[in-house]
CSV table of C-alpha atoms and ligand atoms in Angstrom, one decimal:
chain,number,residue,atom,x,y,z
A,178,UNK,CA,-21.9,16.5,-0.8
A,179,UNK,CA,-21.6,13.2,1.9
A,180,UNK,CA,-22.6,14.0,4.9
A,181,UNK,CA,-22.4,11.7,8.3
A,182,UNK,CA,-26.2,11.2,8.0
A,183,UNK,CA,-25.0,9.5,4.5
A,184,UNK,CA,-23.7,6.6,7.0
A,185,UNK,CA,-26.3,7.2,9.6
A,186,UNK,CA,-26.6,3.3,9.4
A,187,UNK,CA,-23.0,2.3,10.2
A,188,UNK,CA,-21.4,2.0,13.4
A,189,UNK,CA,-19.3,5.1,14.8
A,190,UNK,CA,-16.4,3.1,16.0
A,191,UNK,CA,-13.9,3.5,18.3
A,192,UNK,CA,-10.1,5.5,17.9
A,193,UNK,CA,-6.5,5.6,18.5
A,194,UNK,CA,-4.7,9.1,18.9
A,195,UNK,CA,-1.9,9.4,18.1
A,196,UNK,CA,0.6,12.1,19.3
A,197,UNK,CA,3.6,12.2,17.5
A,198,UNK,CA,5.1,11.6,13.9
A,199,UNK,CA,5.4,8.4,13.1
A,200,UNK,CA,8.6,9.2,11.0
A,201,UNK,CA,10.3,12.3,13.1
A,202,UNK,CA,8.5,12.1,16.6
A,203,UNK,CA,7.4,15.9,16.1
A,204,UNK,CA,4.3,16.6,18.2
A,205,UNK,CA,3.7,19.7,15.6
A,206,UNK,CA,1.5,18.9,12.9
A,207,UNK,CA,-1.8,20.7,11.4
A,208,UNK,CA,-4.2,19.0,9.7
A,209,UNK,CA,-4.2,18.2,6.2
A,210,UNK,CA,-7.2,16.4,4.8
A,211,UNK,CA,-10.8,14.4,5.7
A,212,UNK,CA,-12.9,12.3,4.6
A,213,UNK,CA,-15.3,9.4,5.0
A,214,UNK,CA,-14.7,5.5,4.3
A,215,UNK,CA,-15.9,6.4,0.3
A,216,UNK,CA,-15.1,3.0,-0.9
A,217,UNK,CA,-16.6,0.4,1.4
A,218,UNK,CA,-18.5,2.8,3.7
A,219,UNK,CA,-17.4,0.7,6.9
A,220,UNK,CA,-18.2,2.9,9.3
A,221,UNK,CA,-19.5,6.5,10.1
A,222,UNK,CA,-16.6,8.5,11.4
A,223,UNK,CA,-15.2,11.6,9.6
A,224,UNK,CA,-11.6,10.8,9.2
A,225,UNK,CA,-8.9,13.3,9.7
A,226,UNK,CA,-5.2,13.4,7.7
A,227,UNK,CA,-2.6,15.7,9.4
A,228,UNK,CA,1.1,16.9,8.4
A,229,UNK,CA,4.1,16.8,10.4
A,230,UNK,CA,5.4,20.2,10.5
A,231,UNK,CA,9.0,19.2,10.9
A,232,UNK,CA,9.0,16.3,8.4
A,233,UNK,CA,6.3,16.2,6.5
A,234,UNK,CA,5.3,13.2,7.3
A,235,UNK,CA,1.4,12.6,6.8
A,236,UNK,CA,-0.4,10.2,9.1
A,237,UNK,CA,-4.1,9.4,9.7
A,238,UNK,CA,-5.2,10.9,13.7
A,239,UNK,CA,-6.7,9.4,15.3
A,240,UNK,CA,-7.3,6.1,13.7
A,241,UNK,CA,-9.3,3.4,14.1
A,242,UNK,CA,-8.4,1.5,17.2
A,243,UNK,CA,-6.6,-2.3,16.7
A,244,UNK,CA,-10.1,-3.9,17.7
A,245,UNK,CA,-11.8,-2.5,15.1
A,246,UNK,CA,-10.0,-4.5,12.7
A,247,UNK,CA,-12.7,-6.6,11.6
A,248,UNK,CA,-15.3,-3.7,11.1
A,249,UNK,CA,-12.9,-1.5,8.6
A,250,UNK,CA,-11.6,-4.9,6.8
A,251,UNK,CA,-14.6,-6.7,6.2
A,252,UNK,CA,-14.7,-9.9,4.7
A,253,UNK,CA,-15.8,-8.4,1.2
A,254,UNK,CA,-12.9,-5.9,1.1
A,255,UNK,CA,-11.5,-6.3,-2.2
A,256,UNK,CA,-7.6,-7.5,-1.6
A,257,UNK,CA,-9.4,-10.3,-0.3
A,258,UNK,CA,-10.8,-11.8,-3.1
A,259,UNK,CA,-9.5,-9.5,-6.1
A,260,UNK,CA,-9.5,-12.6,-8.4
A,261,UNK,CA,-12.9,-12.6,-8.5
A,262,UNK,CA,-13.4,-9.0,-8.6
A,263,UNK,CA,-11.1,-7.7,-10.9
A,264,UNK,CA,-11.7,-8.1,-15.1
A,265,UNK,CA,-9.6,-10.4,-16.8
A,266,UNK,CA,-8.1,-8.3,-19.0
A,267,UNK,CA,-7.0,-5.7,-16.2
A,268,UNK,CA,-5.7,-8.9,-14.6
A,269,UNK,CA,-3.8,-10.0,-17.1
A,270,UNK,CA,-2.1,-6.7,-17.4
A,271,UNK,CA,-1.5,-6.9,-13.5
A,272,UNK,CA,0.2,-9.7,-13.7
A,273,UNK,CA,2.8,-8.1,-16.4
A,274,UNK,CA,3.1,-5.0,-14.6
A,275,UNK,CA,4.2,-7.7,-11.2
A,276,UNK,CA,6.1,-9.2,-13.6
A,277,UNK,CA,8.2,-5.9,-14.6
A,278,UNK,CA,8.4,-4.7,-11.4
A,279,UNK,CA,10.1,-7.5,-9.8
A,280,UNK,CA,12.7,-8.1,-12.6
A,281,UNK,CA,13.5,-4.3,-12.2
A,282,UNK,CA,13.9,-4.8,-8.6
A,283,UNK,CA,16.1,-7.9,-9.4
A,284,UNK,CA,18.6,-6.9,-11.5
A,285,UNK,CA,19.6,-4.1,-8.8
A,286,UNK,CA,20.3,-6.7,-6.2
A,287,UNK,CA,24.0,-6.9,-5.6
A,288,UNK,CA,23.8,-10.9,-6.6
A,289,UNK,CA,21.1,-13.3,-7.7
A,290,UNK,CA,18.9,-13.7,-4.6
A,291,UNK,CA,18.9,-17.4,-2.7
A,292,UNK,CA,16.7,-16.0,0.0
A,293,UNK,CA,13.4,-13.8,-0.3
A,294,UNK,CA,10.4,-13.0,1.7
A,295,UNK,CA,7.2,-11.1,0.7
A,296,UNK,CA,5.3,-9.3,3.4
A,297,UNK,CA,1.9,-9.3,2.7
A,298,UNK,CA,2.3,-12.3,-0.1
A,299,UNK,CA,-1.9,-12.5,-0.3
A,300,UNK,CA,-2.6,-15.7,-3.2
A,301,UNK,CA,1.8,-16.4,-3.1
A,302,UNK,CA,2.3,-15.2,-7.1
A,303,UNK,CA,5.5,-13.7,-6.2
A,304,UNK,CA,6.6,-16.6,-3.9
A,305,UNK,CA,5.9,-19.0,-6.8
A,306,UNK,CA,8.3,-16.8,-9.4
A,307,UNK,CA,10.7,-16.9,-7.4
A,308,UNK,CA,10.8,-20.6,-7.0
A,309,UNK,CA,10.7,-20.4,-10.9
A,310,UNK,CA,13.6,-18.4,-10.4
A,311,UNK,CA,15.5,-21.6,-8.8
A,312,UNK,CA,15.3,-20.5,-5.3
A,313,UNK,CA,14.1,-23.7,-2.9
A,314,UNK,CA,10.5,-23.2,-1.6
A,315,UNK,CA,12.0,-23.5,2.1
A,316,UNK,CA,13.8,-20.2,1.7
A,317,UNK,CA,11.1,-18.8,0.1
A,318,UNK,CA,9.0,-16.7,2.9
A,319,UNK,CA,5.5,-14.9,3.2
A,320,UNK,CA,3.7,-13.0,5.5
A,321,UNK,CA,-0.4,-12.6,5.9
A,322,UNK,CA,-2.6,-11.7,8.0
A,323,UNK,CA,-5.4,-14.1,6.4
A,324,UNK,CA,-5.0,-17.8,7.1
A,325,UNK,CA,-7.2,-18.7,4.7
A,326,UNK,CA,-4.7,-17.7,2.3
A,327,UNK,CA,-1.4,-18.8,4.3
A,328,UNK,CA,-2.6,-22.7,4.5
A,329,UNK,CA,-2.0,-24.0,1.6
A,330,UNK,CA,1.0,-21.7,0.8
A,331,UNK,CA,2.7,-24.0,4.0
A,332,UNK,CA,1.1,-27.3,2.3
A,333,UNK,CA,3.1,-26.3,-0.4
A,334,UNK,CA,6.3,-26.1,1.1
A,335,UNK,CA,6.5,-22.5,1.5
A,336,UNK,CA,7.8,-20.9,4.8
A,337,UNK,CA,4.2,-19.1,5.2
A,338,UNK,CA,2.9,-17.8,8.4
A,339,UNK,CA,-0.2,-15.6,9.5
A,340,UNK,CA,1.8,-13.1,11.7
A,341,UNK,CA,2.5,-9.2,11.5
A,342,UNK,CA,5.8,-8.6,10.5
A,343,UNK,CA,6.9,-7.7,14.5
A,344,UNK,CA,5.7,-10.6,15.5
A,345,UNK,CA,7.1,-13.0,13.0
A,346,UNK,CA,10.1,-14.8,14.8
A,347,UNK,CA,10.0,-17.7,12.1
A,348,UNK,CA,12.5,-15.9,10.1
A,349,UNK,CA,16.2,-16.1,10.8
A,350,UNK,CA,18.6,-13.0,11.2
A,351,UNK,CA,20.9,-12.0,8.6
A,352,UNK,CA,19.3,-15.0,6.6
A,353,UNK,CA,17.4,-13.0,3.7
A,354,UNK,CA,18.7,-11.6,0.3
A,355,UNK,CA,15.4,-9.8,-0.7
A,356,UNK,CA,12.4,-8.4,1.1
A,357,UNK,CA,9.4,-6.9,-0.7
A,358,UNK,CA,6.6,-5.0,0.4
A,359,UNK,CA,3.9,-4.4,-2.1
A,360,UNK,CA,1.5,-1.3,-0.9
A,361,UNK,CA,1.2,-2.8,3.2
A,362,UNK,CA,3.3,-0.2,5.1
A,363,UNK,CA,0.6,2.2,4.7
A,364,UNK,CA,-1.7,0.1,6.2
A,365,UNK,CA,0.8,-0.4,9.7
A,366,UNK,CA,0.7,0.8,13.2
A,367,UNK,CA,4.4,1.0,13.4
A,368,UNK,CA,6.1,1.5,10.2
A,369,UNK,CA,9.9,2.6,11.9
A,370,UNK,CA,9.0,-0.8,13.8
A,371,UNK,CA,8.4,-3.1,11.1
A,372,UNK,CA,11.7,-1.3,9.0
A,373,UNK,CA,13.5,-2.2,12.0
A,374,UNK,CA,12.5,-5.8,12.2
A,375,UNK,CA,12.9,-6.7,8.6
A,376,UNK,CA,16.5,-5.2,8.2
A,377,UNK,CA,17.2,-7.8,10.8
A,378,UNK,CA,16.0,-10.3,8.5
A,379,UNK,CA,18.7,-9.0,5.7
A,380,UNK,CA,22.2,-10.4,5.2
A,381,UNK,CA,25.0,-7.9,5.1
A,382,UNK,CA,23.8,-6.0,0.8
A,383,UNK,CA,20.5,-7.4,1.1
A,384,UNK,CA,17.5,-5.3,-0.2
A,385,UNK,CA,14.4,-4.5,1.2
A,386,UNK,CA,12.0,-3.2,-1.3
A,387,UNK,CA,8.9,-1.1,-0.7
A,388,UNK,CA,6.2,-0.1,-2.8
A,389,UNK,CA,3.7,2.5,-1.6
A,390,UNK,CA,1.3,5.8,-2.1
A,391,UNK,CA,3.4,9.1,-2.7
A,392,UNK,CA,2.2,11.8,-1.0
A,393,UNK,CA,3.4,14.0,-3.0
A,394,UNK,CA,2.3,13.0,-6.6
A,395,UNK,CA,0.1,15.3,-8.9
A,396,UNK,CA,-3.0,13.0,-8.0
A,397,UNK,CA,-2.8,13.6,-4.4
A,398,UNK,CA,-2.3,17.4,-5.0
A,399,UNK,CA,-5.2,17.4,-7.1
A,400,UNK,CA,-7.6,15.9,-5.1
A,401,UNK,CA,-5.7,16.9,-1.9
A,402,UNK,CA,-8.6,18.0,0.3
A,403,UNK,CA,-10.8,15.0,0.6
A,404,UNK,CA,-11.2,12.7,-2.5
A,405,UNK,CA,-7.4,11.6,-3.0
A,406,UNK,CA,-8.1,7.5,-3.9
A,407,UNK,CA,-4.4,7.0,-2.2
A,408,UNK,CA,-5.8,8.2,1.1
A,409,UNK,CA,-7.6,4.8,1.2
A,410,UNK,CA,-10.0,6.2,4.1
A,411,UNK,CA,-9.3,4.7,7.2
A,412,UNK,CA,-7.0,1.8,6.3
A,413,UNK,CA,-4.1,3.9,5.0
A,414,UNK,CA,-2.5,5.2,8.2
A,415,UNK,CA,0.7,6.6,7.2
A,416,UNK,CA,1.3,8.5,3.7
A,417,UNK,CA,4.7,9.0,2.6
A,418,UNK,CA,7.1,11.0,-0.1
A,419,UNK,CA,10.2,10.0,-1.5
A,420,UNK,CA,12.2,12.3,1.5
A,421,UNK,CA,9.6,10.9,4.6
A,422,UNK,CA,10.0,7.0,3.4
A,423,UNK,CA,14.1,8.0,3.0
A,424,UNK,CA,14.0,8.8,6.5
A,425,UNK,CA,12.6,6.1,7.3
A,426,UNK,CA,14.6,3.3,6.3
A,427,UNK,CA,17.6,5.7,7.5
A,428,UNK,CA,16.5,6.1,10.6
A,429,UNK,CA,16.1,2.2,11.2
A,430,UNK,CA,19.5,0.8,9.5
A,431,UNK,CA,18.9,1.1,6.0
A,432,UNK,CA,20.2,3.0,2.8
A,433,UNK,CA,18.2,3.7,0.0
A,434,UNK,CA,20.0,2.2,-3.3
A,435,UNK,CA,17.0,3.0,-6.0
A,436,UNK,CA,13.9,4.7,-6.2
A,437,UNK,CA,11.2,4.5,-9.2
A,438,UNK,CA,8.2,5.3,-9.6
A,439,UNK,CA,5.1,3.1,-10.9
A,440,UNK,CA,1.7,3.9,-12.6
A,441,UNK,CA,-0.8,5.2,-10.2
A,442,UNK,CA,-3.9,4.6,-12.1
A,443,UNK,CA,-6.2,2.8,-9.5
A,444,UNK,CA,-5.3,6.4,-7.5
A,445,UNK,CA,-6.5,8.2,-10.3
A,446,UNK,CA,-9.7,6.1,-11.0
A,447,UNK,CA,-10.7,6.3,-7.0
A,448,UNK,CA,-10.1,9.9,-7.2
A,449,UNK,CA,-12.4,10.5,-9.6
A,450,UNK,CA,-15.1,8.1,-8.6
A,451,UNK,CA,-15.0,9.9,-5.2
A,452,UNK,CA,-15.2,13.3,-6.9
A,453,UNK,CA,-18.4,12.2,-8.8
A,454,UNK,CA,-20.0,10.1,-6.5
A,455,UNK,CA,-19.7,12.4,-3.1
A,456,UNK,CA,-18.7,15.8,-4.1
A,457,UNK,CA,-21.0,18.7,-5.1
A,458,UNK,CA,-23.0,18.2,-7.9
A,459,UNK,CA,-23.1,14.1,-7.5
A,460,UNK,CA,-22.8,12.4,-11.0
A,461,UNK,CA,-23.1,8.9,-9.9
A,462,UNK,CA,-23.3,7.1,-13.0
A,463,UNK,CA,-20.4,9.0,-14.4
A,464,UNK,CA,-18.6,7.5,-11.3
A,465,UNK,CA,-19.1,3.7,-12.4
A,466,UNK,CA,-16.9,4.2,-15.1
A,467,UNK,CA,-14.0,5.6,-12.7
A,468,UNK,CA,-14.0,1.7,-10.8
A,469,UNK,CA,-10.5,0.2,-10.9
A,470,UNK,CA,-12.0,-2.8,-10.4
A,471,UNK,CA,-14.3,-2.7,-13.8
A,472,UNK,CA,-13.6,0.5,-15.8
A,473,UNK,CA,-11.5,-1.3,-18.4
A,474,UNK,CA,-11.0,1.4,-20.7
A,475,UNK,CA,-10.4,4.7,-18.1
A,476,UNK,CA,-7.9,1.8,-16.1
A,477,UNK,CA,-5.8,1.1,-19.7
A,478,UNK,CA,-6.1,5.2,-20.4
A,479,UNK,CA,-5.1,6.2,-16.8
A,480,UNK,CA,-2.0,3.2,-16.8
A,481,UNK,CA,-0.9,4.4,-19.9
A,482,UNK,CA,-1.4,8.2,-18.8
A,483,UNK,CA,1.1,7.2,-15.6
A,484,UNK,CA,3.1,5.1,-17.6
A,485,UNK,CA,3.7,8.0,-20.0
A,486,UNK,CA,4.2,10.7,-16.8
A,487,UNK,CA,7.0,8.2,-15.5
A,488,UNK,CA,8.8,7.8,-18.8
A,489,UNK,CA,9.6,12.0,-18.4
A,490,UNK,CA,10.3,11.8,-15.2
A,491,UNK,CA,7.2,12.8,-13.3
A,492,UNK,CA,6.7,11.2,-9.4
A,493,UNK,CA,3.6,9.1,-10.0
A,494,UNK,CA,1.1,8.0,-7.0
A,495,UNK,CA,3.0,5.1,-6.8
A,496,UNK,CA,6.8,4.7,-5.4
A,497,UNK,CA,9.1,1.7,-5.5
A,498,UNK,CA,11.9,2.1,-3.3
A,499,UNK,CA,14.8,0.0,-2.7
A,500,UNK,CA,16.7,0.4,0.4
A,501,UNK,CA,20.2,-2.1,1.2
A,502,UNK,CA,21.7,-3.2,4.6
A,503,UNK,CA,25.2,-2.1,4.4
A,504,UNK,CA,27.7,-5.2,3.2
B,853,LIG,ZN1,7.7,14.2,11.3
């Protein structure tokens, strides 16, 4: 079982409360889960999750405070370089499950797009399809926080900028078609904020889609109380379900067109490696074969587990939701 003396190295760094739902505004909320930083053991604080007991809502109090940034996303953390992490093979099926994704997002779009922006673009795949798609590379838009990685996206011809999304004013009003949002919004201070602001972006029928952890998915009930890989200890800040991330986009001028669900199996695999590497009765060697990152065959078993799950209708780990400024 991990203890804090398991991190007695790392620094104990500093925290953010915060008092109210992010979604409802509620000050009522119990807590819901804890847990350490299991995956890159950042730092040494115990981590707590709490519910909103008006909404549901699940958000991550306190946090780590905004200058603690660089401690908790280290230069080694994986989104960073996943190219060179990741096996090939998993790769390659990454890339088709992208692929899939955004053609299913496309073909519920009221028109073919002329405008899109991705919001948190990292290596600029999905800018680069859709210039495949025919859409000019100057109304093609992405957002990251790594400049490293928005550089030569711009020397391309891309409209690519290193900004948060509220404080991006490179991007006309009412000038966008589509908006995506691959797995960030969890990771945001603000989340009703940045909704806000992008909507602003849309024209009158464009879609803003968001892809994120579901709260409420048989994973996260499973592994609930500490181990849950969705819970992403302490970069995930705010955990939604299909009703929460509803309100949401409700709440800040949006109305939700579609919503799907895709597989969860890095959840699963995280889960698992968590159980076995930190829980009672420690097997970590079992736990290598649970890494997203290298566990080829559990990461083709668990995507076609989810895949499976989804095809009868069950809420996977992973929601896709599509939500449309009125025309
Ligand atoms: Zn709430």
């Amino acid at each position: 079982m991990i203890t804090p003396a398991d991190f007695a190295d790392k620094p104990l760094i500093a925290t953010d409360d915060v008092p109210a739902c992010p979604v409802c505004g509620s000050k009522n909320f119990s807590q819901s889960a804890s847990g350490f930083d299991y995956e890159s053991q950042t730092c040494r604080n115990e981590w707590f999750f709490v519910r909103c007991n008006a909404c549901t809502h699940v958000w991550l109090n306190p946090r780590p405070a905004i200058s603690t940034l660089g401690v908790i996303y280290p230069p080694t953390y994986y989104a960073y370089n996943y190219q060179q992490q990741i096996n090939p093979i998993a790769l390659a099926g990454k890339r088709w499950l992208d692929s899939a994704k955004m053609k299913s997002i496309i073909k519920r779009l009221p028109h073919e797009p002329s405008s899109f922006v991705d919001i948190g673009c990292g290596d600029g795949r999905f800018l680069r399809a859709m210039h495949e798609r025919g859409l000019k590379k100057s109304d093609v838009y992405g957002l990251e926080l790594d400049e490293n990685v928005i550089a030569p996206l711009r020397a391309d011809g891309y409209g690519a900028f290193c900004r948060r999304v509220e404080d991006c004013d490179e991007i006309a009003n009412n000038s966008i078609d589509l908006a995506t949002m691959f797995h960030v919004i969890e990771h945001v201070d603000d989340p009703g904020a940045v909704v806000k602001k992008v909507a602003s972006w849309l024209r009158p029928g464009g879609v803003f889609a968001v892809e994120t952890p579901n709260v409420d998915s048989l994973d996260a009930r499973a592994f609930k109380e500490k181990f849950w890989g969705g819970y992403h200890i302490p970069r995930h800040w705010n955990l939604f379900s299909p009703p929460t991330l509803k309100r949401l986009f409700e709440d800040n001028g949006l109305r939700v067109i579609h919503t799907s669900f895709q597989t969860g199996h890095s959840f699963w695999m995280y889960s698992l490696q968590h159980r076995f590497n930190y829980g009672v009765n420690p097997k970590p060697r079992l736990a290598r074969f649970f890494n997203p990152l290298k566990g080829l065959p559990m990461l083709i078993g668990f995507t076609a587990w989810d895949k499976l799950r989804e095809s009868l209708g069950a809420k996977t780990s992973a929601m896709l939701m599509l939500a449309q400024r009125d025309a």
